[in-house]
PDB file of C-alpha atoms in Angstrom:
ATOM      1  CA  MET F   1      23.130  -8.132  12.901  1.00 39.00           C
ATOM      2  CA  PRO F   2      22.731  -5.759  10.233  1.00 44.00           C
ATOM      3  CA  ALA F   3      22.214  -6.883   6.688  1.00 45.00           C
ATOM      4  CA  ARG F   4      24.848  -7.513   4.302  1.00 52.00           C
ATOM      5  CA  PRO F   5      25.052  -4.505   1.369  1.00 61.00           C
ATOM      6  CA  MET F   6      23.723  -5.883  -1.526  1.00 67.00           C
ATOM      7  CA  ASP F   7      26.522  -6.601  -4.162  1.00 80.00           C
ATOM      8  CA  PRO F   8      26.632  -4.782  -7.057  1.00 85.00           C
ATOM      9  CA  ARG F   9      26.163  -7.911  -9.457  1.00 86.00           C
ATOM     10  CA  THR F  10      22.868  -8.960  -7.383  1.00 88.00           C
ATOM     11  CA  ARG F  11      21.704  -5.133  -7.645  1.00 89.00           C
ATOM     12  CA  ARG F  12      22.177  -4.667 -10.986  1.00 92.00           C
ATOM     13  CA  SER F  13      20.262  -8.209 -11.719  1.00 93.00           C
ATOM     14  CA  ARG F  14      17.474  -7.278  -9.763  1.00 93.00           C
ATOM     15  CA  SER F  15      17.075  -3.575 -11.262  1.00 92.00           C
ATOM     16  CA  ALA F  16      16.923  -5.125 -14.567  1.00 95.00           C
ATOM     17  CA  LEU F  17      14.183  -7.724 -13.760  1.00 95.00           C
ATOM     18  CA  GLU F  18      12.234  -5.373 -11.783  1.00 91.00           C
ATOM     19  CA  SER F  19      12.519  -2.666 -14.738  1.00 93.00           C
ATOM     20  CA  ALA F  20      11.462  -5.328 -17.022  1.00 95.00           C
ATOM     21  CA  LEU F  21       8.351  -6.301 -15.435  1.00 93.00           C
ATOM     22  CA  ARG F  22       7.301  -2.836 -15.166  1.00 90.00           C
ATOM     23  CA  GLU F  23       7.597  -1.853 -18.748  1.00 92.00           C
ATOM     24  CA  LEU F  24       5.659  -5.312 -19.572  1.00 93.00           C
ATOM     25  CA  ILE F  25       2.784  -4.671 -17.093  1.00 90.00           C
ATOM     26  CA  ALA F  26       2.214  -1.242 -19.422  1.00 86.00           C
ATOM     27  CA  GLU F  27       1.746  -3.450 -22.131  1.00 89.00           C
ATOM     28  CA  ARG F  28      -0.499  -6.378 -20.905  1.00 88.00           C
ATOM     29  CA  ASP F  29      -1.942  -8.083 -17.615  1.00 87.00           C
ATOM     30  CA  LEU F  30       0.141  -9.489 -15.053  1.00 89.00           C
ATOM     31  CA  SER F  31      -1.461 -12.910 -15.690  1.00 89.00           C
ATOM     32  CA  GLN F  32       0.003 -13.049 -19.209  1.00 92.00           C
ATOM     33  CA  ILE F  33       3.469 -12.410 -18.760  1.00 94.00           C
ATOM     34  CA  SER F  34       5.862 -15.137 -17.780  1.00 96.00           C
ATOM     35  CA  VAL F  35       9.307 -15.566 -16.329  1.00 97.00           C
ATOM     36  CA  SER F  36      10.402 -16.077 -20.069  1.00 97.00           C
ATOM     37  CA  ASP F  37       9.144 -12.908 -21.111  1.00 97.00           C
ATOM     38  CA  ILE F  38      10.517 -10.720 -18.346  1.00 97.00           C
ATOM     39  CA  THR F  39      14.151 -12.662 -18.303  1.00 97.00           C
ATOM     40  CA  LYS F  40      14.350 -11.749 -22.144  1.00 97.00           C
ATOM     41  CA  ARG F  41      13.405  -8.401 -21.493  1.00 97.00           C
ATOM     42  CA  ALA F  42      15.867  -7.894 -18.718  1.00 96.00           C
ATOM     43  CA  GLY F  43      18.692  -9.584 -20.620  1.00 96.00           C
ATOM     44  CA  VAL F  44      19.472 -12.474 -18.032  1.00 95.00           C
ATOM     45  CA  ASN F  45      19.033 -16.064 -17.673  1.00 94.00           C
ATOM     46  CA  ARG F  46      16.508 -18.021 -15.812  1.00 95.00           C
ATOM     47  CA  SER F  47      18.607 -19.297 -13.639  1.00 95.00           C
ATOM     48  CA  THR F  48      19.421 -15.546 -12.611  1.00 95.00           C
ATOM     49  CA  PHE F  49      15.723 -14.726 -11.881  1.00 96.00           C
ATOM     50  CA  TYR F  50      14.989 -17.702  -9.488  1.00 96.00           C
ATOM     51  CA  GLU F  51      18.305 -16.771  -7.529  1.00 94.00           C
ATOM     52  CA  HIS F  52      16.119 -13.919  -6.764  1.00 94.00           C
ATOM     53  CA  TYR F  53      12.456 -14.518  -6.965  1.00 95.00           C
ATOM     54  CA  THR F  54      10.036 -17.464  -6.486  1.00 94.00           C
ATOM     55  CA  ASP F  55       7.904 -16.185  -9.240  1.00 94.00           C
ATOM     56  CA  VAL F  56       6.241 -13.462 -11.272  1.00 94.00           C
ATOM     57  CA  HIS F  57       4.275 -12.418  -8.284  1.00 91.00           C
ATOM     58  CA  ASP F  58       6.837 -12.241  -5.680  1.00 92.00           C
ATOM     59  CA  LEU F  59       8.694  -9.916  -8.608  1.00 93.00           C
ATOM     60  CA  ALA F  60       5.839  -7.780  -8.701  1.00 91.00           C
ATOM     61  CA  ALA F  61       5.667  -6.991  -5.126  1.00 88.00           C
ATOM     62  CA  ALA F  62       9.467  -6.266  -5.018  1.00 88.00           C
ATOM     63  CA  ALA F  63       9.363  -4.177  -8.405  1.00 86.00           C
ATOM     64  CA  CYS F  64       6.698  -2.000  -7.366  1.00 85.00           C
ATOM     65  CA  THR F  65       7.966  -1.389  -3.726  1.00 85.00           C
ATOM     66  CA  THR F  66       8.380   2.519  -4.241  1.00 83.00           C
ATOM     67  CA  VAL F  67       4.730   2.867  -5.601  1.00 86.00           C
ATOM     68  CA  PHE F  68       3.636   1.058  -2.759  1.00 87.00           C
ATOM     69  CA  ASP F  69       5.580   3.154  -0.371  1.00 87.00           C
ATOM     70  CA  GLU F  70       3.926   6.380  -1.558  1.00 85.00           C
ATOM     71  CA  LEU F  71       0.501   4.649  -1.232  1.00 86.00           C
ATOM     72  CA  VAL F  72       0.969   3.377   2.022  1.00 85.00           C
ATOM     73  CA  ALA F  73       2.336   6.786   3.167  1.00 81.00           C
ATOM     74  CA  ALA F  74      -0.857   8.381   1.720  1.00 79.00           C
ATOM     75  CA  SER F  75      -3.139   6.250   3.742  1.00 76.00           C
ATOM     76  CA  PRO F  76      -5.054   7.595   6.463  1.00 70.00           C
ATOM     77  CA  ALA F  77      -3.699   5.386   8.958  1.00 59.00           C
ATOM     78  CA  ALA F  78      -0.702   7.623   9.103  1.00 48.00           C
ATOM     79  CA  VAL F  79      -2.330  10.870   9.450  1.00 47.00           C
ATOM     80  CA  PRO F  80      -2.455  12.697  12.998  1.00 47.00           C
ATOM     81  CA  PRO F  81      -5.917  13.188  14.687  1.00 52.00           C
ATOM     82  CA  ALA F  82      -6.355  16.577  14.653  1.00 55.00           C
ATOM     83  CA  THR F  83      -5.013  20.128  13.650  1.00 59.00           C
ATOM     84  CA  PRO F  84      -3.140  21.999  16.575  1.00 64.00           C
ATOM     85  CA  ASP F  85      -6.023  23.976  17.278  1.00 67.00           C
ATOM     86  CA  GLY F  86      -8.270  20.739  17.893  1.00 62.00           C
ATOM     87  CA  GLY F  87      -9.973  20.988  14.805  1.00 64.00           C
ATOM     88  CA  PRO F  88     -10.695  17.580  12.686  1.00 63.00           C
ATOM     89  CA  PRO F  89      -7.653  16.399  10.425  1.00 69.00           C
ATOM     90  CA  ASP F  90      -6.724  17.536   7.010  1.00 77.00           C
ATOM     91  CA  ASN F  91      -7.879  15.212   4.334  1.00 85.00           C
ATOM     92  CA  PRO F  92      -5.408  12.977   2.938  1.00 85.00           C
ATOM     93  CA  LEU F  93      -7.843  10.859   0.803  1.00 89.00           C
ATOM     94  CA  PRO F  94      -7.713  13.504  -2.462  1.00 93.00           C
ATOM     95  CA  ASP F  95      -3.663  12.801  -2.561  1.00 91.00           C
ATOM     96  CA  LEU F  96      -4.301   9.165  -2.118  1.00 90.00           C
ATOM     97  CA  PHE F  97      -6.573   9.125  -5.173  1.00 94.00           C
ATOM     98  CA  ALA F  98      -4.237  11.172  -7.021  1.00 93.00           C
ATOM     99  CA  HIS F  99      -1.274   8.886  -6.397  1.00 91.00           C
ATOM    100  CA  VAL F 100      -3.752   5.788  -7.794  1.00 92.00           C
ATOM    101  CA  ALA F 101      -4.589   7.912 -10.720  1.00 93.00           C
ATOM    102  CA  GLU F 102      -0.938   8.753 -11.748  1.00 90.00           C
ATOM    103  CA  HIS F 103      -0.188   5.038 -11.570  1.00 88.00           C
ATOM    104  CA  ALA F 104      -3.513   3.850 -12.802  1.00 89.00           C
ATOM    105  CA  ALA F 105      -2.340   1.173 -15.378  1.00 86.00           C
ATOM    106  CA  LEU F 106       0.238  -0.308 -12.839  1.00 87.00           C
ATOM    107  CA  TYR F 107      -2.375  -0.944 -10.109  1.00 90.00           C
ATOM    108  CA  ARG F 108      -5.147  -2.021 -12.668  1.00 90.00           C
ATOM    109  CA  ALA F 109      -2.578  -4.701 -13.724  1.00 88.00           C
ATOM    110  CA  LEU F 110      -1.795  -5.820 -10.131  1.00 89.00           C
ATOM    111  CA  LEU F 111      -5.283  -5.111  -8.135  1.00 90.00           C
ATOM    112  CA  GLY F 112      -7.647  -5.844 -11.107  1.00 88.00           C
ATOM    113  CA  ASP F 113      -9.254  -9.306 -11.811  1.00 87.00           C
ATOM    114  CA  ASP F 114      -6.644 -10.454 -13.724  1.00 84.00           C
ATOM    115  CA  GLY F 115      -4.039  -9.218 -10.985  1.00 86.00           C
ATOM    116  CA  SER F 116      -2.241 -10.706  -8.229  1.00 87.00           C
ATOM    117  CA  ALA F 117      -3.875 -11.911  -5.089  1.00 89.00           C
ATOM    118  CA  ARG F 118      -0.606 -12.413  -3.362  1.00 87.00           C
ATOM    119  CA  VAL F 119       0.330  -8.667  -4.305  1.00 89.00           C
ATOM    120  CA  ILE F 120      -2.906  -7.692  -2.877  1.00 91.00           C
ATOM    121  CA  ASN F 121      -2.542  -9.179   0.367  1.00 91.00           C
ATOM    122  CA  HIS F 122       1.168  -7.994   0.653  1.00 89.00           C
ATOM    123  CA  LEU F 123      -0.300  -4.251   0.533  1.00 90.00           C
ATOM    124  CA  LEU F 124      -3.394  -4.877   2.658  1.00 91.00           C
ATOM    125  CA  GLN F 125      -0.942  -6.341   5.193  1.00 90.00           C
ATOM    126  CA  ARG F 126       1.387  -3.477   4.670  1.00 89.00           C
ATOM    127  CA  MET F 127      -1.277  -0.695   5.267  1.00 87.00           C
ATOM    128  CA  THR F 128      -2.682  -2.866   8.208  1.00 86.00           C
ATOM    129  CA  VAL F 129       0.719  -3.069   9.743  1.00 87.00           C
ATOM    130  CA  THR F 130       1.230   0.955   9.385  1.00 82.00           C
ATOM    131  CA  ALA F 131      -2.261   1.703  10.686  1.00 76.00           C
ATOM    132  CA  HIS F 132      -1.537  -0.614  13.760  1.00 77.00           C
ATOM    133  CA  ILE F 133       2.135   0.951  14.329  1.00 77.00           C
ATOM    134  CA  SER F 134       0.621   4.430  14.109  1.00 67.00           C
ATOM    135  CA  ARG F 135      -2.306   3.729  16.518  1.00 60.00           C
ATOM    136  CA  ALA F 136       0.076   1.960  19.118  1.00 59.00           C
ATOM    137  CA  PRO F 137       3.660   2.250  18.295  1.00 55.00           C
ATOM    138  CA  ALA F 138       6.193   0.526  20.414  1.00 57.00           C
ATOM    139  CA  PRO F 139       9.690  -0.511  20.002  1.00 51.00           C
ATOM    140  CA  GLU F 140       8.760  -4.241  19.688  1.00 51.00           C
ATOM    141  CA  ASP F 141       6.507  -3.447  16.662  1.00 49.00           C
ATOM    142  CA  PRO F 142       8.568  -5.162  13.645  1.00 51.00           C
ATOM    143  CA  ALA F 143       9.039  -3.085  10.415  1.00 48.00           C
ATOM    144  CA  ASP F 144       7.943  -5.699   8.671  1.00 51.00           C
ATOM    145  CA  GLY F 145       4.680  -6.355  10.469  1.00 53.00           C
ATOM    146  CA  ALA F 146       5.913 -10.182  11.534  1.00 57.00           C
ATOM    147  CA  GLY F 147       4.261 -10.811  14.849  1.00 61.00           C
ATOM    148  CA  THR F 148       2.279  -7.803  15.037  1.00 69.00           C
ATOM    149  CA  PRO F 149      -0.705  -8.544  16.937  1.00 79.00           C
ATOM    150  CA  HIS F 150      -3.826  -8.742  15.631  1.00 83.00           C
ATOM    151  CA  ASP F 151      -5.633  -5.255  15.433  1.00 81.00           C
ATOM    152  CA  PRO F 152      -9.110  -5.700  13.861  1.00 84.00           C
ATOM    153  CA  ALA F 153      -9.615  -1.776  13.843  1.00 79.00           C
ATOM    154  CA  ALA F 154      -6.405  -1.243  11.718  1.00 79.00           C
ATOM    155  CA  ALA F 155      -7.375  -4.262   9.411  1.00 84.00           C
ATOM    156  CA  PHE F 156     -10.759  -2.675   8.896  1.00 84.00           C
ATOM    157  CA  VAL F 157      -9.335   0.854   7.678  1.00 81.00           C
ATOM    158  CA  ALA F 158      -6.777  -0.762   5.582  1.00 85.00           C
ATOM    159  CA  GLY F 159      -9.346  -2.671   4.210  1.00 89.00           C
ATOM    160  CA  ALA F 160     -11.972   0.199   3.436  1.00 88.00           C
ATOM    161  CA  VAL F 161      -9.101   2.103   1.973  1.00 88.00           C
ATOM    162  CA  LEU F 162      -8.088  -0.367  -0.330  1.00 92.00           C
ATOM    163  CA  GLY F 163     -11.138  -1.479  -1.542  1.00 93.00           C
ATOM    164  CA  SER F 164     -12.533   2.030  -2.392  1.00 94.00           C
ATOM    165  CA  VAL F 165      -9.122   2.042  -4.371  1.00 93.00           C
ATOM    166  CA  VAL F 166      -9.960  -1.022  -6.190  1.00 94.00           C
ATOM    167  CA  ASP F 167     -13.343   0.018  -6.724  1.00 95.00           C
ATOM    168  CA  TRP F 168     -12.374   3.118  -8.300  1.00 95.00           C
ATOM    169  CA  LEU F 169     -10.194   1.448 -10.772  1.00 94.00           C
ATOM    170  CA  ARG F 170     -12.575  -0.943 -11.666  1.00 94.00           C
ATOM    171  CA  HIS F 171     -15.156   1.767 -12.542  1.00 94.00           C
ATOM    172  CA  ASP F 172     -12.388   3.495 -14.619  1.00 94.00           C
ATOM    173  CA  CYS F 173     -12.028   5.971 -12.102  1.00 94.00           C
ATOM    174  CA  PRO F 174     -15.137   8.180 -12.018  1.00 94.00           C
ATOM    175  CA  GLY F 175     -14.886  11.862 -10.300  1.00 92.00           C
ATOM    176  CA  THR F 176     -11.786  13.616  -9.445  1.00 95.00           C
ATOM    177  CA  PRO F 177      -9.313  12.632  -6.782  1.00 95.00           C
ATOM    178  CA  GLN F 178     -10.586  15.979  -4.641  1.00 95.00           C
ATOM    179  CA  GLU F 179     -14.502  14.270  -5.370  1.00 96.00           C
ATOM    180  CA  MET F 180     -13.447  10.851  -4.174  1.00 95.00           C
ATOM    181  CA  GLY F 181     -11.612  12.256  -0.998  1.00 92.00           C
ATOM    182  CA  ALA F 182     -14.482  14.655  -0.186  1.00 93.00           C
ATOM    183  CA  ALA F 183     -17.287  11.796  -0.610  1.00 93.00           C
ATOM    184  CA  LEU F 184     -15.437   9.100   1.529  1.00 91.00           C
ATOM    185  CA  TRP F 185     -13.647  11.397   4.355  1.00 88.00           C
ATOM    186  CA  PRO F 186     -16.585  12.116   6.335  1.00 86.00           C
ATOM    187  CA  LEU F 187     -17.476   8.698   6.382  1.00 84.00           C
ATOM    188  CA  LEU F 188     -14.347   7.221   7.592  1.00 80.00           C
ATOM    189  CA  ILE F 189     -14.307  10.309  10.212  1.00 78.00           C
ATOM    190  CA  GLY F 190     -17.896   9.192  11.495  1.00 75.00           C
ATOM    191  CA  ILE F 191     -16.811   5.568  11.853  1.00 68.00           C
ATOM    192  CA  ALA F 192     -14.135   6.552  13.981  1.00 63.00           C
ATOM    193  CA  ALA F 193     -15.805   8.957  15.888  1.00 65.00           C
ATOM    194  CA  ALA F 194     -18.744   6.380  16.494  1.00 62.00           C
ATOM    195  CA  ALA F 195     -16.255   3.546  17.360  1.00 53.00           C
ATOM    196  CA  GLY F 196     -14.495   6.078  19.931  1.00 52.00           C
ATOM    197  CA  TRP F 197     -11.087   6.583  18.347  1.00 55.00           C
ATOM    198  CA  GLU F 198      -9.624  10.135  18.272  1.00 55.00           C
ATOM    199  CA  THR F 199     -10.374  12.216  15.261  1.00 50.00           C
ATOM    200  CA  GLY F 200     -10.801  15.815  16.521  1.00 47.00           C
ATOM    201  CA  ARG F 201     -14.321  15.742  15.443  1.00 45.00           C
ATOM    202  CA  PRO F 202     -16.780  17.426  17.685  1.00 43.00           C
ATOM    203  CA  GLY F 203     -18.716  15.177  19.544  1.00 41.00           C
ATOM    204  CA  SER F 204     -16.126  12.550  19.399  1.00 42.00           C
ATOM    205  CA  PRO F 205     -15.420  10.884  22.923  1.00 40.00           C
ATOM    206  CA  THR F 206     -11.696  11.566  22.448  1.00 40.00           C
ATOM    207  CA  ALA F 207     -11.588  14.740  21.048  1.00 36.00           C
ATOM    208  CA  GLY F 208     -10.662  17.813  22.617  1.00 36.00           C
ATOM    209  CA  PRO F 209      -8.135  18.936  25.109  1.00 33.00           C
ATOM    210  CA  GLY F 210      -6.315  16.659  27.309  1.00 32.00           C
ATOM    211  CA  HIS F 211      -5.996  14.018  24.763  1.00 35.00           C
ATOM    212  CA  ALA F 212      -2.939  13.028  23.364  1.00 31.00           C
ATOM    213  CA  PRO F 213      -2.672  12.470  19.616  1.00 32.00           C
ATOM    214  CA  SER F 214      -2.598   8.983  18.107  1.00 33.00           C
ATOM    215  CA  CYS F 215      -3.577   7.579  14.636  1.00 34.00           C
ATOM    216  CA  VAL F 216      -6.750   9.359  12.842  1.00 36.00           C
ATOM    217  CA  PHE F 217      -8.683   6.299  13.002  1.00 36.00           C
ATOM    218  CA  LEU F 218      -6.989   4.008  14.905  1.00 35.00           C
ATOM    219  CA  GLY F 219      -6.471   6.432  18.468  1.00 35.00           C
ATOM    220  CA  ASP F 220      -6.665   4.530  21.892  1.00 35.00           C
ATOM    221  CA  GLU F 221     -10.158   4.197  23.058  1.00 35.00           C
ATOM    222  CA  ALA F 222     -11.910   6.219  25.707  1.00 33.00           C
ATOM    223  CA  GLU F 223     -11.255   5.052  29.303  1.00 35.00           C
TER     224      GLU F 223
END
């Protein structure tokens, strides 16, 4: 059954609360933001907050959905394995790190030492699900990842990508996004090739004609 559309009052309340949190994150660490801070900035009462969110961390995951969508979309998990002529795929990592740099203050607040473990786990799960579905799409795969089969390869890639992002932020983003992408991409391609996943890299067990494309790191293993 399709989800019921959100009524205008609910939409306004959620929008006000999410906007308030994003403004506050630009001013202080997430751990220093209370429900009272948010409701005061949003101009709503506490009961309205708890009608929609369980706590600040729940709101943070919702408030940053659009930004997270961009991060997940830029993740290498969704990149095809090779160019039409059989060459290696384009490197998506510069775009990924450029996105992180654009929203560095937000990501530091959410993913740093004083951030939210729940938000980190939320992001990691979404990236893992995206990698899994990109590798082995199936009609029964739920969009939210509930019930998605255990996929160690997808989790490995998601963890490597997100870990690299967190470390880069922790060190104040040394190097340009292009430099970061150039440094990390060969490592990820090498891991993929060694594991037998389709990468389009010369010498990869599944590279070359006759192999259907799948996810760059998480293609089907060679038979």
